[in-house]
Short mmCIF file of C-alpha atoms and ligand atoms in Angstrom, two decimals:
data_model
loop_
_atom_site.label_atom_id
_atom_site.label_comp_id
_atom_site.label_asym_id
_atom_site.label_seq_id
_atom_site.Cartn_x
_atom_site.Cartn_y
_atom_site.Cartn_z
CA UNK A 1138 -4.84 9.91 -12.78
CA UNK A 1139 -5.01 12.60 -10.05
CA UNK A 1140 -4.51 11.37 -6.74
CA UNK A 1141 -7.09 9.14 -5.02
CA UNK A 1142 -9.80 11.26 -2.72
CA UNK A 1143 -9.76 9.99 0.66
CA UNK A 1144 -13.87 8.55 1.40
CA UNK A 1145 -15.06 8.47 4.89
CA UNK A 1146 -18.43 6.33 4.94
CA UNK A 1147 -20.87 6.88 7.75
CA UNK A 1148 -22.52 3.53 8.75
CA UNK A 1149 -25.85 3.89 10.49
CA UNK A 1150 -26.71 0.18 10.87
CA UNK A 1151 -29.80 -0.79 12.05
CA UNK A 1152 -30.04 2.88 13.48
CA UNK A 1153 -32.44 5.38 12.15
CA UNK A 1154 -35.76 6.74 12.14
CA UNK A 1155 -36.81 9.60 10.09
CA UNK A 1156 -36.36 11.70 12.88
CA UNK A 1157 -32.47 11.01 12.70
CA UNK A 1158 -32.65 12.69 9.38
CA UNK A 1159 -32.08 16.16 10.95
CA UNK A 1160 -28.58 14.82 11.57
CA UNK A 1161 -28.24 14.30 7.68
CA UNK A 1162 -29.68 17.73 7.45
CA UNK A 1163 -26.96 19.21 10.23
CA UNK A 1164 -24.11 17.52 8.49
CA UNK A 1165 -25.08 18.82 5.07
CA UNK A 1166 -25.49 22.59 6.40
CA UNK A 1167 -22.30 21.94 8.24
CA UNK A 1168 -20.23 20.50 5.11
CA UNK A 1169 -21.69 23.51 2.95
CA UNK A 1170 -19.75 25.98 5.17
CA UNK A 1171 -16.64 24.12 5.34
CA UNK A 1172 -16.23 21.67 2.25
CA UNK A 1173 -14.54 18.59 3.43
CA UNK A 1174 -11.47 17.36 1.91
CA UNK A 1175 -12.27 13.55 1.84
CA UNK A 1176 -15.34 12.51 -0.15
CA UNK A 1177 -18.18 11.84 2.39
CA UNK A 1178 -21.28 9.38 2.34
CA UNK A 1179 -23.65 8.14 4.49
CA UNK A 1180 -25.41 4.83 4.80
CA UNK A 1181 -28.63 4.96 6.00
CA UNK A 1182 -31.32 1.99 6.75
CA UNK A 1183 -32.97 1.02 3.73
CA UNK A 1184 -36.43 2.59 4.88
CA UNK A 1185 -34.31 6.01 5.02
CA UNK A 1186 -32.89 5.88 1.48
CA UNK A 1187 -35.07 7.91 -0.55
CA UNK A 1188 -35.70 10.57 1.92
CA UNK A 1189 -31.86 10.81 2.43
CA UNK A 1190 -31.47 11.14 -1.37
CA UNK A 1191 -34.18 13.89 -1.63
CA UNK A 1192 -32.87 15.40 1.21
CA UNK A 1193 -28.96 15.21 -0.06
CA UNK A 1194 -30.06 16.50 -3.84
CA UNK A 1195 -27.46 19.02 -4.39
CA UNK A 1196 -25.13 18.32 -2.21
CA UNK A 1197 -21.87 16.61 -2.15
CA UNK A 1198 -22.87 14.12 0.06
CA UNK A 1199 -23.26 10.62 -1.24
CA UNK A 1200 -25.45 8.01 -0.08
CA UNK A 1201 -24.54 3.97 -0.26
CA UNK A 1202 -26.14 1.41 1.42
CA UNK A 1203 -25.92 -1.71 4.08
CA UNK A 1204 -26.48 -5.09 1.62
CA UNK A 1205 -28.10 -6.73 -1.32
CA UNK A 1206 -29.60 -9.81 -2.29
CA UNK A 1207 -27.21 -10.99 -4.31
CA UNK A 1208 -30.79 -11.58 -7.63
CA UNK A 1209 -31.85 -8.79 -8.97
CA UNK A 1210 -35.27 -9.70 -8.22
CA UNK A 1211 -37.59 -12.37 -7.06
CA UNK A 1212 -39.09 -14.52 -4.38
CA UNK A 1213 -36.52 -13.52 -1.23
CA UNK A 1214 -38.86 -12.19 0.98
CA UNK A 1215 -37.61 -9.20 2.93
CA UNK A 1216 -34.74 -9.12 0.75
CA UNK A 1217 -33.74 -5.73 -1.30
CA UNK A 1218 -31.46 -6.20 -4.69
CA UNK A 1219 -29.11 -3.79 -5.88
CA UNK A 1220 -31.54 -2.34 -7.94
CA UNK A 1221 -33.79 -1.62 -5.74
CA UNK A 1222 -31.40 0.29 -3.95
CA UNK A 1223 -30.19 2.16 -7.19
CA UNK A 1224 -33.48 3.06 -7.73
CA UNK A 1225 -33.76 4.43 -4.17
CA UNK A 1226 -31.00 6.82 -4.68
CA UNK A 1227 -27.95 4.60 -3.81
CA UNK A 1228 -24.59 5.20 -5.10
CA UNK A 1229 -22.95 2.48 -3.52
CA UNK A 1230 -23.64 -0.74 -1.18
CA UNK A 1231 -21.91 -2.28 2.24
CA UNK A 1232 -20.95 -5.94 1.53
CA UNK A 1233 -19.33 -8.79 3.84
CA UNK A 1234 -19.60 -6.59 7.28
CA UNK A 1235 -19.35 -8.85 10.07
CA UNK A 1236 -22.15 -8.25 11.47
CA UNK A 1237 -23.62 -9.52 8.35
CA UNK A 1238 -21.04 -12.79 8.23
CA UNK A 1239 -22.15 -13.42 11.98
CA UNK A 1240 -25.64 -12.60 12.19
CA UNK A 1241 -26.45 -14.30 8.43
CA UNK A 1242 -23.40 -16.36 7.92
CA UNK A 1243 -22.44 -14.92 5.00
CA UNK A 1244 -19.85 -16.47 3.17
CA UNK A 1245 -17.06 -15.22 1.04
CA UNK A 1246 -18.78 -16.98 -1.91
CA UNK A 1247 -22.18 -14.42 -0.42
CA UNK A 1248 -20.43 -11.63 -0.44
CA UNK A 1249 -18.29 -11.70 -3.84
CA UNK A 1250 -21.64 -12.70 -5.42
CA UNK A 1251 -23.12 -9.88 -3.10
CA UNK A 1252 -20.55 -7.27 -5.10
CA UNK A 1253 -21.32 -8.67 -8.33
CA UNK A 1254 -24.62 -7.41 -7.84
CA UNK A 1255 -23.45 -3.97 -7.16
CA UNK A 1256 -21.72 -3.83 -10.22
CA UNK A 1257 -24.78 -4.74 -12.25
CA UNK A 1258 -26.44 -2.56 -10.67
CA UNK A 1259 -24.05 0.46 -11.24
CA UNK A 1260 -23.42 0.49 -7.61
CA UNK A 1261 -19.67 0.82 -6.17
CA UNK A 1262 -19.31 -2.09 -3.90
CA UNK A 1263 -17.71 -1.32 -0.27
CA UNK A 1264 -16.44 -5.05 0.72
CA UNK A 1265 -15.66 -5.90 3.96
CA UNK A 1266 -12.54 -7.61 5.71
CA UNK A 1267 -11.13 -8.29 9.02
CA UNK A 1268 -10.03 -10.52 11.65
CA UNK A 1269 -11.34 -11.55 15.06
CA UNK A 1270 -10.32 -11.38 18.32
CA UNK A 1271 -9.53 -15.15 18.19
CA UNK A 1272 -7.67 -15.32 14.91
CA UNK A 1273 -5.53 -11.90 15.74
CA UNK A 1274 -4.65 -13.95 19.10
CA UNK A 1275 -3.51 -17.43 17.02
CA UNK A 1276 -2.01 -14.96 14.97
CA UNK A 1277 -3.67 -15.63 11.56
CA UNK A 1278 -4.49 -11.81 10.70
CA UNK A 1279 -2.91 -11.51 7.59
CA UNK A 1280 -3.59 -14.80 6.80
CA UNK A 1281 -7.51 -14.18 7.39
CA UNK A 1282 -7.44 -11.25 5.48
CA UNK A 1283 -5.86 -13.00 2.34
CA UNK A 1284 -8.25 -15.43 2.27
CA UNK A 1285 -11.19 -13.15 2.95
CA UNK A 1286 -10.10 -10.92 -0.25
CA UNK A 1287 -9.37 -13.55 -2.10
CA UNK A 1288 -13.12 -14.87 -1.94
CA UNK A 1289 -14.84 -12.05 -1.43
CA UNK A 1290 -13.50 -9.48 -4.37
CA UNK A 1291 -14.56 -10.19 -8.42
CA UNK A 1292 -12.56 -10.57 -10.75
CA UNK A 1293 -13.49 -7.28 -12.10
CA UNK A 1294 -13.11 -5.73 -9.41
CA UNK A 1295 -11.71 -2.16 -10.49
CA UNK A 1296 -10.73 1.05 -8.17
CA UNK A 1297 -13.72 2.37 -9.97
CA UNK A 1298 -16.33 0.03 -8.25
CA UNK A 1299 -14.81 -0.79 -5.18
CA UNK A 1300 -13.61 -0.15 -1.81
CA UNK A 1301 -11.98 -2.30 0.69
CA UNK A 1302 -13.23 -1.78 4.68
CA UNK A 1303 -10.34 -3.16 6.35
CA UNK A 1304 -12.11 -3.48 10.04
CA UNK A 1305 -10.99 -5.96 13.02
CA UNK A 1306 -14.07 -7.30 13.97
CA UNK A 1307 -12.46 -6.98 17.97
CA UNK A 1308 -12.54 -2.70 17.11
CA UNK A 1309 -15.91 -2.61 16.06
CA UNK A 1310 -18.06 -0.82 18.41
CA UNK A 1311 -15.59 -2.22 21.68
CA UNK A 1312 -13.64 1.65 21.82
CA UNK A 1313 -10.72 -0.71 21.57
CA UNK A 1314 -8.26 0.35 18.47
CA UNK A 1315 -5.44 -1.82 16.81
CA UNK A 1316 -2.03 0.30 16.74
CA UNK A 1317 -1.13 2.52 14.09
CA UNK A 1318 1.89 -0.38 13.68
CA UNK A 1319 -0.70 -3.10 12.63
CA UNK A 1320 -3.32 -0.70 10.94
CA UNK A 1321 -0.46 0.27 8.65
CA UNK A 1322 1.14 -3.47 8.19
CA UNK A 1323 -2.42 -4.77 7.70
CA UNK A 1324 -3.34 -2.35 5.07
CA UNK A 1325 0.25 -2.80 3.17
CA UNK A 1326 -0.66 -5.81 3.21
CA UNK A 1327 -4.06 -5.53 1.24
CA UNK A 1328 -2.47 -3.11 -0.66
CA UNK A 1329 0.26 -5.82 -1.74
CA UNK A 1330 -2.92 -8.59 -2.10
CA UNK A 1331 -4.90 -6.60 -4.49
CA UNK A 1332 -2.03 -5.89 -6.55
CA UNK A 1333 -1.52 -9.85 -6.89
CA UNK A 1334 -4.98 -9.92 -7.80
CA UNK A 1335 -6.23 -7.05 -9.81
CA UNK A 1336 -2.64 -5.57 -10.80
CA UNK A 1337 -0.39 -2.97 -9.77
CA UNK A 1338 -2.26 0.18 -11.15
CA UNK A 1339 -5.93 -1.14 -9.98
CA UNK A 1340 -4.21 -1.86 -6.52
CA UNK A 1341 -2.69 1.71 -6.21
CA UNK A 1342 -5.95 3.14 -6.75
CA UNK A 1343 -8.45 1.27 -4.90
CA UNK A 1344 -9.14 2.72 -1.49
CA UNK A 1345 -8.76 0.60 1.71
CA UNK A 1346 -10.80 2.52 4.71
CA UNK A 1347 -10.11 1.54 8.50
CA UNK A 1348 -13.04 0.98 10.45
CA UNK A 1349 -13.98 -0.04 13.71
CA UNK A 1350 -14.19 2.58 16.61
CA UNK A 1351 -12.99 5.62 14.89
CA UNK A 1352 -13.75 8.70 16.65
CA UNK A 1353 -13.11 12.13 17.02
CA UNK A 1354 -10.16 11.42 19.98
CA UNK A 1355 -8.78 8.86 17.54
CA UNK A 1356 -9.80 9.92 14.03
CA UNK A 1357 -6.58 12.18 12.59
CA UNK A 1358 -4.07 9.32 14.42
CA UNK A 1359 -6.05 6.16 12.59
CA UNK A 1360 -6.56 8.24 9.21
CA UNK A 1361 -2.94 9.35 9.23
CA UNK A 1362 -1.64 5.87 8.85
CA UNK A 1363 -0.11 5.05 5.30
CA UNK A 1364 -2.03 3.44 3.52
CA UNK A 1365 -5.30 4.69 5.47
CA UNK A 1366 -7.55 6.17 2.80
CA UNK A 1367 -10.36 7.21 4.83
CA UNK A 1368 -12.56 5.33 7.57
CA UNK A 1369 -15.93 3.79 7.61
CA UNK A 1370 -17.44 4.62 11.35
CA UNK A 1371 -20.26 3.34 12.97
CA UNK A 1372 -21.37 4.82 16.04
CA UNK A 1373 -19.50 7.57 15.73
CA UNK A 1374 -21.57 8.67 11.97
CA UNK A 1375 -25.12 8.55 13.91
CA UNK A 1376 -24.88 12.47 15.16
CA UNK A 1377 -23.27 14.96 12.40
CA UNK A 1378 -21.35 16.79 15.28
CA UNK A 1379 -19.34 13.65 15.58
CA UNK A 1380 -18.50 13.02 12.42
CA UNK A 1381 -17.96 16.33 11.28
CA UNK A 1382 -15.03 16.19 13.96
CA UNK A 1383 -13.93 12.84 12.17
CA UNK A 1384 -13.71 14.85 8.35
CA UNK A 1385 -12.10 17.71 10.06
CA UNK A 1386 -9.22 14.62 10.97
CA UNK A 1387 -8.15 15.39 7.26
CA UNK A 1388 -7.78 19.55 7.43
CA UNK A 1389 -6.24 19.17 10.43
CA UNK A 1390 -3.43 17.45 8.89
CA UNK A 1391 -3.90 19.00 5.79
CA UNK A 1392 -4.08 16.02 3.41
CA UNK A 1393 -5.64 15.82 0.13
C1 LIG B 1055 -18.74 -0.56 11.56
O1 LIG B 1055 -19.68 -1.20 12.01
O2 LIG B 1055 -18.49 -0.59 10.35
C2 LIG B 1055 -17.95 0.20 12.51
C3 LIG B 1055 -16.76 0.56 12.15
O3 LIG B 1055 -18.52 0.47 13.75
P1 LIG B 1055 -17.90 1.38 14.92
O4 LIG B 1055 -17.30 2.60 14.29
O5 LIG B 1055 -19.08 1.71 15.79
O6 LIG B 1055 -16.87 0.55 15.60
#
């Protein structure tokens, strides 16, 4: 197969009203004068979705989402399936953030289910993985990380349908960075983990993004790591300026 495309994956959070879809605009208008090397998406707030897509129709850009129910319907008030967000114009859903596992107390059992439901839905499931500030201090990163993969990724799992978010939960939104040393032995480490569980090939493909406080200043160090295939940013993905300065991490260096 040709080699892997890099993804960097905007997260908007809770962030967004349609007036913040002149950014989408900006970064579309921007990315059709300079074609970015990594595939790019955007995840928007649910209410956003279908204006996104209508506003995205023809371009490269592709849109995924925050989280799914893990039912494809039925009484979960408040709750939107996978579906649903196909039908919106989705290509692909956020699963296991921690905001989610703090704020909801998601499990790893939630979250593989969670990605199931992506899969039925046709969606490519973006699962998310990382460590605290308390376990990286006792040490138990790796460890952590194992066990979060472990229950958190089906067993078909395929580098078709998914993509791993490794992000210390310590780096999101603090400005605060791990080194390159431990992004790189933490994603080897994945890398190593999936091909215990989903075999070599699947594990060579697959594409493990780094997130938590990437940024322009920081962007071409962090995505330059080996095993680094791309980023998904939060704060930094809200105004198109910024982020455009995050894809440009990759021409910089020249990688493909
Ligand atoms: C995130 O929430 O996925 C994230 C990486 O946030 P930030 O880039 O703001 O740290």
């Amino acid at each position: 197969m040709a080699a892997k495309r890099p993804l960097v994956a905007g997260n908007w959070k809770m962030n967004g009203l349609g007036a913040a879809l002149s950014e989408l605009r900006a970064l579309r208008e921007r990315l059709a004068q300079d074609p970015p090397v990594p595939e790019i998406m955007v995840c928007p707030p649910a209410t956003l979705l279908t204006r996104a897509h209508d506003l995205l129709a023809g371009s490269t850009i592709l849109l995924g989402a925050q989280d799914c129910h893990p039912l494809p319907a039925g009484p979960h008030t408040g709750d939107l399936s996978a579906e649903m967000l196909a039908d919106s114009g989705a290509g692909a859903v956020i699963v296991g953030h921690s905001e989610r596992r703090q704020d909801h107390g998601e499990t790893d059992a939630v979250v593989n289910a969670k990605a199931r439901a992506a899969f039925r839905a046709g969606l490519t499931a973006i699962i998310c993985i990382g460590e605290t500030e308390q376990e990286r201090r006792a040490g138990t990163t790796l460890e952590i990380v194992r066990r979060q993969l472990e229950g958190s990724l089906p067993q078909d799992a395929r580098a078709a349908n998914v993509v791993i978010a490794y992000e210390p939960v310590w780096a999101i939104g603090t400005g605060l960075t791990p080194t390159q040393a431990d992004v790189a032995a933490a994603h080897r480490f994945i890398r190593g983990e999936l091909g215990r569980l989903l075999g070599k090939e699947e594990s060579r493909d697959l594409r493990i993004l780094y997130g938590g406080s990437v940024k322009p200043a920081n962007a071409a160090e962090l995505l330059s790591v080996p095993d680094v295939d791309g980023a998904l940013v939060g704060g930094a993905s809200l105004k198109a300026s910024d982020f455009f300065a995050i894809l440009s991490a990759y021409s910089r260096r020249g990688a493909g």
